[in-house]
Coordinates of C-alpha atoms (C1' of nucleotides) in Angstrom, one line a residue:
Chain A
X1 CA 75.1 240.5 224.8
X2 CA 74.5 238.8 221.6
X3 CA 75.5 235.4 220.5
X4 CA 78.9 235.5 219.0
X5 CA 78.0 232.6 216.4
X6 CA 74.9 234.2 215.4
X7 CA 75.2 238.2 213.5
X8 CA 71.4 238.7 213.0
X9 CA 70.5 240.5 210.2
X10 CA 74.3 240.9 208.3
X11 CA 73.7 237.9 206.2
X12 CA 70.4 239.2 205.1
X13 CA 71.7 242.8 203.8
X14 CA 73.4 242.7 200.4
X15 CA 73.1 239.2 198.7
X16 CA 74.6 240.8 195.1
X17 CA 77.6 242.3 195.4
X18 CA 77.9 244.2 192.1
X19 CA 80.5 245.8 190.5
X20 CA 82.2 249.4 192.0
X21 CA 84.1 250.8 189.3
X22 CA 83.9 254.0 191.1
X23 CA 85.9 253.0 194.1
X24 CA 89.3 254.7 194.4
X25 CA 92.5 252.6 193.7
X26 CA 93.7 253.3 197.0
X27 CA 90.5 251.3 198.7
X28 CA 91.1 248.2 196.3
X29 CA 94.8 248.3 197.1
X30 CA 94.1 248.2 200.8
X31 CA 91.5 245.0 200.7
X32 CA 93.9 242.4 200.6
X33 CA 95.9 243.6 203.6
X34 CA 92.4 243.5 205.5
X35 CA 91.7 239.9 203.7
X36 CA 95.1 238.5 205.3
X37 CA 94.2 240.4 208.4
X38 CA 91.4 238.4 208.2
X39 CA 92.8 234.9 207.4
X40 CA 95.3 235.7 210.7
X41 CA 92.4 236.3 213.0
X42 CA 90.3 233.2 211.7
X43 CA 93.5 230.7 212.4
X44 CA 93.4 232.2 215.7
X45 CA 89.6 231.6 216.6
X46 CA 88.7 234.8 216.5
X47 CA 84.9 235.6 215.8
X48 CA 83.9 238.9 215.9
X49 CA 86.3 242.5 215.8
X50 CA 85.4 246.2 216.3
X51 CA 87.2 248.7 213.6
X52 CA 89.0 250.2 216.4
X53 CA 90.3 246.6 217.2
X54 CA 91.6 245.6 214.1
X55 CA 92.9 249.4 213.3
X56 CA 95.5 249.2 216.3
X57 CA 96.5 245.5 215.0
X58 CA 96.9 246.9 211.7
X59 CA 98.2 250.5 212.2
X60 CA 96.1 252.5 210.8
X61 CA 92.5 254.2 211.8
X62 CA 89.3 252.9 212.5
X63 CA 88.0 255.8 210.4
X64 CA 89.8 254.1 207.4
X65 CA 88.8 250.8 208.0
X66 CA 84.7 251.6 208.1
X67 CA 85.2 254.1 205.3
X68 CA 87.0 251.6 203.2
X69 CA 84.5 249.0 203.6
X70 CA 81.7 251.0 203.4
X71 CA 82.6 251.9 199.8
X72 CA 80.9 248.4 199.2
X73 CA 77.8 248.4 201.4
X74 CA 77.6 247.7 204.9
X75 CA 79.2 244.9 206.0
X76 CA 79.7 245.5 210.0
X77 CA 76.7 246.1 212.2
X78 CA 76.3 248.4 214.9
X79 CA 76.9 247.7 218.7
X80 CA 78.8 244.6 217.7
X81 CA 81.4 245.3 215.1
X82 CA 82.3 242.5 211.9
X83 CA 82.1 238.9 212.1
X84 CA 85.0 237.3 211.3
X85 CA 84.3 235.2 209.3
X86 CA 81.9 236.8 207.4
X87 CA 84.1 239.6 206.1
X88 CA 86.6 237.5 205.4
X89 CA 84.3 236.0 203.1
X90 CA 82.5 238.9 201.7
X91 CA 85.9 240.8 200.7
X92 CA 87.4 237.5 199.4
X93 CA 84.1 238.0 197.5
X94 CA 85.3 241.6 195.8
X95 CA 88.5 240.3 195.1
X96 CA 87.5 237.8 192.8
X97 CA 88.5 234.7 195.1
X98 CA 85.1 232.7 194.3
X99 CA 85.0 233.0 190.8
X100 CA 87.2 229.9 190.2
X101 CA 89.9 231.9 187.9
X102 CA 92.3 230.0 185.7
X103 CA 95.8 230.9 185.6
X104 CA 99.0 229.9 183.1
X105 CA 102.4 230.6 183.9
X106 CA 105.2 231.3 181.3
X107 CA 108.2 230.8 181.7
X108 CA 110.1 227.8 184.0
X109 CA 112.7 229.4 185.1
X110 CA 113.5 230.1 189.0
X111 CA 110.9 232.6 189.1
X112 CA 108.2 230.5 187.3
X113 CA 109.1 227.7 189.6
X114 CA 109.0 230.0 192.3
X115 CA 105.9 231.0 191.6
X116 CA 104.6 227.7 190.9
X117 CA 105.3 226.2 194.1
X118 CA 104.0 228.7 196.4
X119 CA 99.9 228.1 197.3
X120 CA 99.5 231.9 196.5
X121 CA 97.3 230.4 194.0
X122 CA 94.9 228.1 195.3
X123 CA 94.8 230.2 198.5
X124 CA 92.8 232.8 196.0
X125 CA 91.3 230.4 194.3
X126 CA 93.2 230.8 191.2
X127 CA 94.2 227.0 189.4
X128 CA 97.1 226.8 187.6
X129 CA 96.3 225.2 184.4
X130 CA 99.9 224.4 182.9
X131 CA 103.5 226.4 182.6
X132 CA 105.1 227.3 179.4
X133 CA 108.6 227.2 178.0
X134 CA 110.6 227.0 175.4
X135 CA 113.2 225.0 177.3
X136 CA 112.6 221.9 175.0
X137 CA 113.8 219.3 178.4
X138 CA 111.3 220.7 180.6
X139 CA 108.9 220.8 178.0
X140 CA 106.4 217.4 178.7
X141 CA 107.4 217.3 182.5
X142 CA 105.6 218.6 185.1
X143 CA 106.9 221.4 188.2
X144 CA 104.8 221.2 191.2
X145 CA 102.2 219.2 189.3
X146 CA 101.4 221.3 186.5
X147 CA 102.4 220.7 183.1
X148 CA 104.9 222.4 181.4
X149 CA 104.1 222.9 177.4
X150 CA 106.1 224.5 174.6
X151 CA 105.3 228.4 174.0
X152 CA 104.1 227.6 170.6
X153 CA 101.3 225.7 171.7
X154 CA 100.0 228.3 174.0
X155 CA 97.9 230.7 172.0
X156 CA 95.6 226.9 171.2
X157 CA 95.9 226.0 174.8
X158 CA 94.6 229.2 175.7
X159 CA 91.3 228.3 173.8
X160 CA 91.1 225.4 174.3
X161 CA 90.8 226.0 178.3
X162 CA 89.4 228.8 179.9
X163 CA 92.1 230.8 181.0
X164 CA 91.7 234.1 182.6
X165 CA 94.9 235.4 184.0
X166 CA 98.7 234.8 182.4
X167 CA 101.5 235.1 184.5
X168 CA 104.5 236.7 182.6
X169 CA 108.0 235.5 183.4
X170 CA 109.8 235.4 180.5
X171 CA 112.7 237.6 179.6
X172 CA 112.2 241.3 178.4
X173 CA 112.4 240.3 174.8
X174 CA 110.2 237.6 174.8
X175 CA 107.3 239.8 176.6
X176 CA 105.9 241.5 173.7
X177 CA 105.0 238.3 171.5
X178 CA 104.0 236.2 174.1
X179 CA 102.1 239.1 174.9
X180 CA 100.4 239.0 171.5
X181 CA 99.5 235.5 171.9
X182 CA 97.5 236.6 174.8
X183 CA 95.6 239.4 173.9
X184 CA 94.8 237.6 170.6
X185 CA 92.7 234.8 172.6
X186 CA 91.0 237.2 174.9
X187 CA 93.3 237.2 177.9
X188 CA 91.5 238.7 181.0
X189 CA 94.6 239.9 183.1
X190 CA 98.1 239.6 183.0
X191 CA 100.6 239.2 185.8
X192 CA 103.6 241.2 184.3
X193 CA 107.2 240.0 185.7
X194 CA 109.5 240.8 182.8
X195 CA 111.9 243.6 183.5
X196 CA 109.9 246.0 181.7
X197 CA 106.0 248.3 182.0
X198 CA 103.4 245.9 179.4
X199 CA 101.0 248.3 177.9
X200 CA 98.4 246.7 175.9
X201 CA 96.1 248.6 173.8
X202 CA 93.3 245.8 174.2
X203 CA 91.5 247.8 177.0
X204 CA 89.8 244.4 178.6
X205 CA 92.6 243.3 179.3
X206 CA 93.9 244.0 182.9
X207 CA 97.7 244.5 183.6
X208 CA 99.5 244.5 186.6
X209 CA 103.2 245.0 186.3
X210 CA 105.3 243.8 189.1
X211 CA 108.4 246.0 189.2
X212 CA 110.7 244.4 191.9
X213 CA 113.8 246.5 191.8
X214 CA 111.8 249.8 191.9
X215 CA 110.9 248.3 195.4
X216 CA 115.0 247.4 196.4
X217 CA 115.6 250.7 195.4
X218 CA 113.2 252.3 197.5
X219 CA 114.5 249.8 200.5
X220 CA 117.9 251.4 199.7
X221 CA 116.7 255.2 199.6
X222 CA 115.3 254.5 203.2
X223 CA 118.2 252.5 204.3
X224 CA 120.4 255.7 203.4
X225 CA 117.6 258.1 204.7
X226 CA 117.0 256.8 208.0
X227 CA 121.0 257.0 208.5
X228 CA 121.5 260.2 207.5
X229 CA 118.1 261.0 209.8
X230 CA 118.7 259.1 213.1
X231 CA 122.8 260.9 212.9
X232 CA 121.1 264.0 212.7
X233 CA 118.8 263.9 215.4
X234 CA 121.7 262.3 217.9
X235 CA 123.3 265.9 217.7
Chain B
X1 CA 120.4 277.0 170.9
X2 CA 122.7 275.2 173.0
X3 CA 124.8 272.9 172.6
X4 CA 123.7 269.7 173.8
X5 CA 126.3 267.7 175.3
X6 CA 127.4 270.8 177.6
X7 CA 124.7 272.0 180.1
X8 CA 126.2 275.1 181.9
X9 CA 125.0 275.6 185.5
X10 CA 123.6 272.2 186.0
X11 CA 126.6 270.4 187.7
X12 CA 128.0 273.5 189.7
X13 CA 124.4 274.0 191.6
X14 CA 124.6 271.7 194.1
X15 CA 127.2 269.3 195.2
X16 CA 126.3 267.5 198.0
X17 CA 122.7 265.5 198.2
X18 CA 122.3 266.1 202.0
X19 CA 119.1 263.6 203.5
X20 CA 115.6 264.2 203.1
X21 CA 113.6 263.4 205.9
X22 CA 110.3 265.8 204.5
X23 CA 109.7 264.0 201.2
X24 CA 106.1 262.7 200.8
X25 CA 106.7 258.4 200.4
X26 CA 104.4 259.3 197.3
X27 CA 107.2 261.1 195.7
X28 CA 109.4 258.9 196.8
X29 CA 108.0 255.6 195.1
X30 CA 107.4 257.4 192.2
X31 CA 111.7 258.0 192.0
X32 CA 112.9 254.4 190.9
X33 CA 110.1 254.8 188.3
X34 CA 112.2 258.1 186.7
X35 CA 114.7 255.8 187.1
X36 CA 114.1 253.4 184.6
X37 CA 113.0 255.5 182.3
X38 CA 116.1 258.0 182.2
X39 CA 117.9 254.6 181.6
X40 CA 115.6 253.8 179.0
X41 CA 116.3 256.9 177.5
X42 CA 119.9 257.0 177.7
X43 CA 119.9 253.4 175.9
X44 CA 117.9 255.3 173.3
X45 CA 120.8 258.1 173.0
X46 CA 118.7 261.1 174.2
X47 CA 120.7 263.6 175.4
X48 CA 118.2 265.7 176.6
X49 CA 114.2 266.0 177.8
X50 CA 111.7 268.1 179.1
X51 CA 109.3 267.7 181.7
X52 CA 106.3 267.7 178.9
X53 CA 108.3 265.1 177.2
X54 CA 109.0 262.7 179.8
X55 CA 105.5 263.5 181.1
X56 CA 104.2 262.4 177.8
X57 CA 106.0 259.0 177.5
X58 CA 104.8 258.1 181.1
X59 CA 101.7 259.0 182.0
X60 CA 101.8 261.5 183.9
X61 CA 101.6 265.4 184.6
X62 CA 104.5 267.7 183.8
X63 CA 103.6 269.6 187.0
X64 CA 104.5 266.5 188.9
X65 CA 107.8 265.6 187.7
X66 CA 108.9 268.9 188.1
X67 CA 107.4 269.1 191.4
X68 CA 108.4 265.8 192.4
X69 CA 112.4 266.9 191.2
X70 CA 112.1 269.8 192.8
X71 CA 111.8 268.4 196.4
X72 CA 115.6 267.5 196.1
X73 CA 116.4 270.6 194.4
X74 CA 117.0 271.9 191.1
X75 CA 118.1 269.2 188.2
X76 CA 116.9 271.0 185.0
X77 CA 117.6 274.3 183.4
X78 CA 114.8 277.1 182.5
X79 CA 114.8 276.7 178.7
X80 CA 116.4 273.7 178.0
X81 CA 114.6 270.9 180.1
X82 CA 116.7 268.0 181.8
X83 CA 120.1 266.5 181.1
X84 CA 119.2 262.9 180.6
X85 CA 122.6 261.4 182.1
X86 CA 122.7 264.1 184.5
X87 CA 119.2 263.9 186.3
X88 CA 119.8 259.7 185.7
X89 CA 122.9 259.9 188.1
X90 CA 121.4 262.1 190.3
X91 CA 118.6 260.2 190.9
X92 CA 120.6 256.6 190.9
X93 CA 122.3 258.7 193.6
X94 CA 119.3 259.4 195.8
X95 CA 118.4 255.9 195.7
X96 CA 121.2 254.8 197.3
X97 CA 123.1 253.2 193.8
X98 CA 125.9 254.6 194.9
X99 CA 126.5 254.2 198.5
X100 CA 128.1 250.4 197.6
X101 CA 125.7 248.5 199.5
X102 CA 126.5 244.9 200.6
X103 CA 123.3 242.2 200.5
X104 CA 122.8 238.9 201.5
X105 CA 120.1 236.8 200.5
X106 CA 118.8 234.0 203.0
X107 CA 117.3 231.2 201.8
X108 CA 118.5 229.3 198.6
X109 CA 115.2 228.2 197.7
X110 CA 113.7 229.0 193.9
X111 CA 112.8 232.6 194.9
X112 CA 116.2 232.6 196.4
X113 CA 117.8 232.0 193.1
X114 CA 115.7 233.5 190.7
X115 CA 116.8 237.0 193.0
X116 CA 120.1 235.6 192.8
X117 CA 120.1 235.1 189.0
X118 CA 119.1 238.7 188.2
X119 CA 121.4 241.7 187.1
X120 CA 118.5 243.7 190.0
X121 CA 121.5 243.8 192.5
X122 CA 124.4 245.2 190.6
X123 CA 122.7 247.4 188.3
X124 CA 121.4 248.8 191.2
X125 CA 125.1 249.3 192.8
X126 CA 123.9 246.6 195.1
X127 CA 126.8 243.4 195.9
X128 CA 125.1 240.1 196.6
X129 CA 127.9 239.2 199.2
X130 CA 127.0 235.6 200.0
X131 CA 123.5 233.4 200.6
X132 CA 122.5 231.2 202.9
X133 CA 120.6 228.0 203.5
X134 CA 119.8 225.1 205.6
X135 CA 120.0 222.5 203.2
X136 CA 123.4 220.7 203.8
X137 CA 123.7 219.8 200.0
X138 CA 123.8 223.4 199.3
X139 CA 126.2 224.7 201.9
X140 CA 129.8 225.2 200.6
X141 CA 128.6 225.4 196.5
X142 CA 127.9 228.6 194.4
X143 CA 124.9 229.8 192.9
X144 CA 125.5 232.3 190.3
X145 CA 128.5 233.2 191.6
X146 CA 127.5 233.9 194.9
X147 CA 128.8 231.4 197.7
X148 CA 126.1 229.5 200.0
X149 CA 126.8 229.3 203.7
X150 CA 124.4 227.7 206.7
X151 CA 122.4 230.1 207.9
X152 CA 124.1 229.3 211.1
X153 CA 127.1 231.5 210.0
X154 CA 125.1 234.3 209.0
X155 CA 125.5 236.3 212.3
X156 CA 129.5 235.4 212.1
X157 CA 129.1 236.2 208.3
X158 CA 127.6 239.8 208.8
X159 CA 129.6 240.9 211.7
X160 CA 133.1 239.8 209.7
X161 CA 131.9 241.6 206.5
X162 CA 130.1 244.5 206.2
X163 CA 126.6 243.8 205.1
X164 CA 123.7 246.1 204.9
X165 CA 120.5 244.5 203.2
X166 CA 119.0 241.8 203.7
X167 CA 116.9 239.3 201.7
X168 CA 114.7 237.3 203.0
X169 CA 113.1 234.5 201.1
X170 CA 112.8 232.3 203.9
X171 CA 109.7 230.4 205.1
X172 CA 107.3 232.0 207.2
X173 CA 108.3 230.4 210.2
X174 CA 112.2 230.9 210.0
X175 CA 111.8 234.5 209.2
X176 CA 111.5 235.8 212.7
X177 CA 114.6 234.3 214.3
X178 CA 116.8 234.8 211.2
X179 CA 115.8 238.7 211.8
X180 CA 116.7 238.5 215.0
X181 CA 119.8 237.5 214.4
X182 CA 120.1 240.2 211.2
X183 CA 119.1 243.0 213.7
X184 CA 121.7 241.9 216.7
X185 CA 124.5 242.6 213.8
X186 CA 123.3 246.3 212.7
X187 CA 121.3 245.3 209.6
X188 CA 120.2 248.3 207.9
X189 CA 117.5 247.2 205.7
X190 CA 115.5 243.7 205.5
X191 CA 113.9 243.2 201.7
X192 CA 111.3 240.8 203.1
X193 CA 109.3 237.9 201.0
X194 CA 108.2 236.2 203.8
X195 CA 104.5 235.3 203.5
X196 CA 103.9 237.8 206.6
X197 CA 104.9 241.3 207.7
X198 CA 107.5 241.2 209.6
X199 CA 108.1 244.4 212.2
X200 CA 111.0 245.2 214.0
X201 CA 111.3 247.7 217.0
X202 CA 114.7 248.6 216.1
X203 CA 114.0 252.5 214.7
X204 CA 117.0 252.3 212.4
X205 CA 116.6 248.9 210.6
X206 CA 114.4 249.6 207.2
X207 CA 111.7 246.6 206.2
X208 CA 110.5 246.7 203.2
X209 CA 107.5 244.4 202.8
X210 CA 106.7 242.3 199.6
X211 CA 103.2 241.1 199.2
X212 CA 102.9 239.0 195.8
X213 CA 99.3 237.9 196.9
X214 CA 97.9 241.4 197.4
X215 CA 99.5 241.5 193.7
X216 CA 97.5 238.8 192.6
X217 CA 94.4 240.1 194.2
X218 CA 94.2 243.1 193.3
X219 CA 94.9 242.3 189.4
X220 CA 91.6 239.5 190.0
X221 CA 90.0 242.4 191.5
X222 CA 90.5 244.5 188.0
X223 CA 89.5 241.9 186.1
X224 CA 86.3 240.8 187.7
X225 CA 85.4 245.0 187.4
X226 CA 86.7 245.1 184.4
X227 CA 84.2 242.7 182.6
X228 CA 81.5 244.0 184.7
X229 CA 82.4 247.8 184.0
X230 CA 82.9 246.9 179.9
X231 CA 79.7 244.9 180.1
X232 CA 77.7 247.8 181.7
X233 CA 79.1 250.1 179.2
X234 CA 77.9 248.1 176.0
X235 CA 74.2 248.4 177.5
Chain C
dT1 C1' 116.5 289.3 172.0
dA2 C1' 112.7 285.9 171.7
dG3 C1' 111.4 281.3 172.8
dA4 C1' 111.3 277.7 175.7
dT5 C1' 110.9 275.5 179.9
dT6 C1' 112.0 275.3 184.5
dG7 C1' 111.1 276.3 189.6
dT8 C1' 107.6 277.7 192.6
dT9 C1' 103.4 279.6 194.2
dA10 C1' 98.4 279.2 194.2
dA11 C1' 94.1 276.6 193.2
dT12 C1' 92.0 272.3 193.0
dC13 C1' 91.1 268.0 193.9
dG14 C1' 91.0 263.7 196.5
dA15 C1' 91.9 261.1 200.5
dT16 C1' 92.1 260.7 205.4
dT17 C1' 90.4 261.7 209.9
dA18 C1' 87.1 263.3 213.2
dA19 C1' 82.6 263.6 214.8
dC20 C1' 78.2 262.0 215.7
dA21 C1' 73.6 260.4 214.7
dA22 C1' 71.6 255.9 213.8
dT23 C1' 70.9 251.5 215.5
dC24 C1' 71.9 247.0 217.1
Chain D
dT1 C1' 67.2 250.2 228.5
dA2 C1' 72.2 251.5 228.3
dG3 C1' 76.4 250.7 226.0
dA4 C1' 78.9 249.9 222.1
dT5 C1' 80.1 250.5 217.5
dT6 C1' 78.8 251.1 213.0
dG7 C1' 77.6 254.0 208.8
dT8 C1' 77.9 258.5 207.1
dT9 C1' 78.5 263.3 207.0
dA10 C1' 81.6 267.2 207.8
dA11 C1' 86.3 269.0 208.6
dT12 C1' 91.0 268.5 207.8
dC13 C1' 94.9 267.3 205.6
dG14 C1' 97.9 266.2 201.8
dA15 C1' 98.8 265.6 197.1
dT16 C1' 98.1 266.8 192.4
dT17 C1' 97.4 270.1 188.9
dA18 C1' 97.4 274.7 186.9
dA19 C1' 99.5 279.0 186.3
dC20 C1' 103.1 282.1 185.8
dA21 C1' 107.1 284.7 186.9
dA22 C1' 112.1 283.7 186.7
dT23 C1' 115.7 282.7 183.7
dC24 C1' 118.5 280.1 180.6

DNA sequence: TAGATTGTTAATCGATTAACAATC
DNA sequence: TAGATTGTTAATCGATTAACAATC
């Protein structure tokens, strides 16, 4: 058997991993299940994992797992399976975690805090670079460490750091101008918590729209599903 | 033409909203999405829409709201398209809104309150009952209205009022023996923000997941391919 | 009635799974 | 070499879209 350290010949196949725009949004929404998968099997010393191994941890197919990664070149290697490690790295890779992105979040209220104190972030390698709000006693402090500034200055703070990705958690009515602000300086992404779907015309510019009652209500259709579904199948 | 306020036929077809165990998830997920946009339209004092219409406004294919509507039976008349109010209730009733569901939120914390803080719960026909903490200098006040207990009660709590979701913005580490407790008292359905999945044997308690990080990821995903796709293009 | 638009079936498309040859 | 497991092609399955008859 081979050395478990040592996966001869993976390191050497791809060295550029270039940009898929052809890969199906179900694939990309799948990676960073298989990246915390990943993480989990690092902390526990694993090295090395066959697709049929990490399926039945994960509950789904082997099939998927070496289709879905194959959609970016071949990362596994036959006879022996991944290397830890290694794809851990590489999909880390995909998903943007090395290219040292740089954050801002607006809005300091309970789910800017939130936000703000969880190492989401800097597990990613994201930095967050300061908080805004108009809240002029926060305003000058800091939350977590990062520095809270006054919405008006954003838009100049914006170019005067490279900032890539804005966190949105201001109210509904505030969305759209901050929004402006954004665009205006060449945001990359924005990470959309206001009660409400963004659309921005600027098509550079990434948006992801979190919509977290859509997913209570959904908890609550199964909730009153699985009731109705488990009495019916007692009779 | 008709008149607009009346819509014979609709509300005699069918009565009750028996379970649907057959409906794709995808159909499913896409429901809270109608959702909030028969609100929307209803705050905008539309009385009535078609399937082109609604279609148009988000995104998607006629064909698919009218087939997704159609798994539960028919909502719209030939001719006339959909009562806005009408196919909004009906929908709010499918997801759950009003079955008077009874929450608890666990874990006081900022995520803890900024849930807390939001109209998600009761807009939703959702009660935020109580939440519950460790932290002694919480115990015994109010946040938001809602009273904070030790989570040491919480089994006492649940069994003493009926409570069917809950919340858990716990840490990592406390989530799996607060959901022990949750599942020896018949919790229904467990709205999860633990960093981790959490799985439960029990066939008739509902998890729903929440990942924020796959979030994150998957908007740095866009925006590294985004640049790269964009730059590509302008060659 | 004529026009509009649903409900529903049929056709297409895409995603998942199975199978197996390639190869470590 | 033999065994294991990937990478990849082919088969299946499910979901989306198109089309149209039913009907308001």
């Amino acid at each position: 058997m081979q050395s478990i350290d040592k996966v001869p010949g993976i390191i050497e196949k791809k060295e550029e991993l270039l940009h898929y725009t052809d890969v199906s949004p179900a694939v990309i929404r799948r990676l960073p299940r298989y990246h915390r998968y990943l993480g989990d099997l690092i902390r526990a010393g694993k090295m090395r994992i066959s697709s049929k191994e990490l399926a039945s941890m994960m509950g789904v197919t082997a099939s998927q797992i070496r289709q879905d990664l194959n959609c970016f070149g071949g990362f596994g290697q036959q006879g022996y399976g991944y290397n830890v490690k290694y794809l851990h790295g590489k999909i880390g890779e995909l998903l943007g975690t090395t290219e040292g992105y740089r954050a801002v979040i607006i809005g300091a209220g309970n789910l800017g805090r939130a936000l703000a104190a969880t190492h989401m972030f800097d597990r990613r390698g994201v930095t967050r670079a300061a908080m805004f709000d108009t809240n002029q006693s926060l305003v000058g402090t800091e939350i977590y460490g990062i520095p809270v500034y006054h919405v008006d200055s954003l838009g100049s703070f914006c170019e005067e750091n490279r900032i890539d990705i804005a966190v949105l958690t201001v109210p509904k009515e505030a969305a759209k101008s901050v929004t402006d602000v954004l665009v205006k300086v060449g945001i990359k992404g924005i990470w959309n918590f206001a009660n409400m779907e963004l659309k921005v015309e600027d098509e550079s510019v990434v948006v992801e729209n979190i919509h977290l009652g859509d997913s209570l209500m959904t908890l609550c259709y199964e909730v009153k599903n699985r009731a109705a579904g488990l009495g019916a199948e007692e009779k």
